[in-house]
């Protein structure tokens, strides 16, 4: 027999045929999705037989954390639901206390430690492929939470469910942006065919496999060197969501799209640049770039800012490290710096052409495209 630590029970159903058996679909942080048949004599929360008015199928709860006992025949022999601690509610993440505090009066707060298992679960109208994404836990951010099994000796809970929406997983600080250097077809740990994506993100090299449970395989198979992507990983470090933002290997038309939104994309000439400007709050230095898709000063955008030196602030995540040089002739992608950017004011014949993905004027990645 195989006893799981904790899994999340997504839904239940019945197998096809005359002798239909109850089935459950579960999510495990390490191994992904599984569908199991449930033995008609299975124990549900310690009871071998449900009461007279309830079948085994009806006794199975969904949308909960539980442990399973799997028999040698692969069927579930026992389901034990974890004990809820407090109610499902919005709570505020407190980094320094390793806790989620009450967001309203009367909501029970809870603490966690390194052994606490977190399940990231999408809202009902989202795809199963959104399970397992890793939100960024920012101090003071609010999450929809349900805690389970509080240890009376330590006061730490053993499992937590975070119910997230599409915005939590697909944009902003929760997703990473990078540039692809290589895509390979590989075998995962179970010998199943998938893809490995290599590139640069946040100033460092990365290599992640595409998780088998994700529906992004077709997108991954079409990626190539020079593609700028936005991606999310699960707890195992595998990619569960990927979005192609721009394919710079074939991009020739200058554009400015989504200006003054959270999803700005610039492929433009750098017209003016001011380095290391002190911010109004005097907390950091930042570079300012003015861009134009026509190489005309009359069509310049508002400045796009790059945080260069963070001081006297806890927002160290704003430190910008994502400078890259993509030489399309040599077919190389390397680290770069602000000193590699040449403005039209400096060289009217050959200003830098850059791709910048930004959020409301704050750069997230800068790629100098050189032919």
Coordinates of C-alpha atoms in Angstrom, one line a residue, residues 126-294:
X126 CA -9.8 28.6 -15.0
X127 CA -8.0 25.6 -16.6
X128 CA -6.4 22.7 -14.7
X129 CA -3.2 23.8 -16.3
X130 CA -3.1 26.7 -13.8
X131 CA -2.5 24.4 -10.8
X132 CA 0.9 24.6 -9.2
X133 CA 1.9 28.1 -10.3
X134 CA 4.0 30.0 -7.7
X135 CA 2.8 33.4 -6.8
X136 CA 5.3 35.9 -5.4
X137 CA 4.8 36.2 -1.7
X138 CA 5.1 40.0 -1.2
X139 CA 4.8 41.3 2.3
X140 CA 1.4 42.9 2.8
X141 CA -0.2 41.1 -0.2
X142 CA -3.6 39.6 0.3
X143 CA -4.4 35.9 -0.6
X144 CA -7.5 33.8 -0.5
X145 CA -6.4 31.1 1.9
X146 CA -7.6 27.9 3.7
X147 CA -5.3 26.3 6.3
X148 CA -5.3 22.7 7.4
X149 CA -4.0 20.6 10.3
X150 CA -2.5 23.0 12.9
X151 CA 0.1 21.4 15.0
X152 CA -0.8 22.1 18.7
X153 CA 2.9 21.9 19.8
X154 CA 4.3 24.4 17.2
X155 CA 1.2 26.3 16.2
X156 CA 2.3 25.8 12.5
X157 CA -0.2 24.6 10.0
X158 CA 0.8 21.6 7.8
X159 CA -1.0 22.6 4.6
X160 CA -2.4 25.7 2.9
X161 CA -4.6 26.1 -0.1
X162 CA -4.2 29.4 -2.0
X163 CA -7.0 30.0 -4.4
X164 CA -5.8 32.3 -7.2
X165 CA -7.2 34.0 -10.2
X166 CA -5.7 34.4 -13.7
X167 CA -4.2 37.8 -12.9
X168 CA -2.3 36.2 -10.0
X169 CA -0.5 33.7 -12.2
X170 CA -0.3 35.3 -15.6
X171 CA 1.1 38.8 -15.1
X172 CA 2.8 41.3 -12.9
X173 CA 5.4 40.1 -10.4
X174 CA 4.2 36.5 -10.3
X175 CA 5.4 35.7 -13.8
X176 CA 9.0 35.9 -15.0
X177 CA 10.1 37.4 -18.3
X178 CA 13.1 36.1 -20.2
X179 CA 14.7 35.7 -23.6
X180 CA 15.1 32.2 -25.1
X181 CA 18.5 30.9 -26.1
X182 CA 17.7 27.2 -26.8
X183 CA 14.7 24.8 -27.0
X184 CA 15.3 21.1 -26.9
X185 CA 13.0 18.0 -26.9
X186 CA 13.9 15.9 -23.8
X187 CA 12.6 13.2 -21.5
X188 CA 11.3 14.1 -18.1
X189 CA 12.0 12.0 -14.9
X190 CA 9.2 9.6 -15.9
X191 CA 10.6 9.1 -19.4
X192 CA 7.9 11.1 -21.0
X193 CA 8.7 13.4 -23.9
X194 CA 8.6 17.2 -23.2
X195 CA 10.6 20.3 -23.9
X196 CA 13.5 22.1 -22.2
X197 CA 13.7 25.9 -22.4
X198 CA 16.9 27.7 -21.8
X199 CA 17.6 31.4 -21.7
X200 CA 18.2 34.4 -19.5
X201 CA 15.9 36.0 -16.9
X202 CA 16.6 38.5 -14.2
X203 CA 20.2 38.6 -15.1
X204 CA 20.8 34.9 -14.8
X205 CA 20.7 31.8 -17.0
X206 CA 17.8 29.4 -16.6
X207 CA 16.9 25.9 -17.9
X208 CA 13.4 24.6 -17.1
X209 CA 11.5 21.7 -18.4
X210 CA 7.8 22.1 -19.5
X211 CA 5.6 20.3 -17.0
X212 CA 3.7 17.3 -18.6
X213 CA 0.4 18.5 -17.0
X214 CA 0.6 21.8 -18.8
X215 CA -1.1 22.6 -22.2
X216 CA 1.8 24.8 -23.3
X217 CA 3.7 22.0 -25.2
X218 CA 2.7 23.4 -28.6
X219 CA 3.8 26.9 -27.6
X220 CA 7.1 25.5 -26.3
X221 CA 7.8 23.4 -29.4
X222 CA 7.6 26.6 -31.6
X223 CA 9.9 28.7 -29.5
X224 CA 13.3 29.6 -30.8
X225 CA 16.4 31.7 -30.0
X226 CA 15.5 35.3 -29.6
X227 CA 12.0 34.8 -28.4
X228 CA 10.9 37.0 -25.4
X229 CA 8.6 35.0 -23.2
X230 CA 6.6 35.4 -20.0
X231 CA 6.4 32.2 -17.9
X232 CA 5.3 30.7 -14.6
X233 CA 6.9 27.7 -12.8
X234 CA 5.4 25.2 -10.3
X235 CA 7.0 24.1 -7.1
X236 CA 9.2 21.7 -8.8
X237 CA 10.6 24.4 -11.1
X238 CA 8.9 23.2 -14.2
X239 CA 7.1 25.6 -16.6
X240 CA 3.3 25.4 -16.3
X241 CA 2.5 28.5 -18.4
X242 CA 4.4 30.3 -21.1
X243 CA 3.4 33.2 -23.4
X244 CA 5.3 34.4 -26.4
X245 CA 5.7 38.2 -26.2
X246 CA 7.8 38.8 -29.2
X247 CA 9.9 36.9 -31.7
X248 CA 13.0 39.1 -32.1
X249 CA 14.7 36.8 -34.6
X250 CA 12.3 37.9 -37.3
X251 CA 11.1 41.2 -36.0
X252 CA 11.8 44.2 -38.3
X253 CA 8.9 46.6 -37.9
X254 CA 9.3 49.1 -35.1
X255 CA 6.3 49.3 -32.7
X256 CA 5.1 50.9 -29.5
X257 CA 2.0 49.0 -28.1
X258 CA 0.1 49.1 -24.9
X259 CA 1.7 52.4 -23.9
X260 CA 0.9 53.5 -20.4
X261 CA -0.5 50.1 -19.5
X262 CA 0.8 47.2 -17.4
X263 CA 1.7 45.4 -20.7
X264 CA 3.8 47.9 -22.7
X265 CA 5.9 46.6 -25.5
X266 CA 8.4 48.7 -27.4
X267 CA 10.6 47.7 -30.3
X268 CA 11.9 51.1 -31.1
X269 CA 14.9 53.4 -31.5
X270 CA 16.4 55.0 -28.4
X271 CA 16.1 58.8 -29.1
X272 CA 17.3 60.2 -25.8
X273 CA 18.8 58.8 -22.6
X274 CA 19.6 60.1 -19.2
X275 CA 21.6 57.9 -16.9
X276 CA 21.5 57.7 -13.1
X277 CA 18.8 60.3 -12.5
X278 CA 17.9 60.7 -8.8
X279 CA 14.3 59.9 -8.2
X280 CA 12.0 62.4 -6.5
X281 CA 12.0 60.3 -3.3
X282 CA 15.8 60.2 -3.4
X283 CA 15.5 56.4 -2.7
X284 CA 17.2 55.2 -5.9
X285 CA 18.9 56.1 -9.1
X286 CA 17.2 55.3 -12.4
X287 CA 17.9 55.6 -16.1
X288 CA 15.4 57.2 -18.4
X289 CA 15.0 56.3 -22.1
X290 CA 12.8 58.0 -24.6
X291 CA 11.8 55.8 -27.6
X292 CA 10.4 56.3 -31.0
X293 CA 9.0 53.8 -33.6
X294 CA 9.7 56.3 -36.4

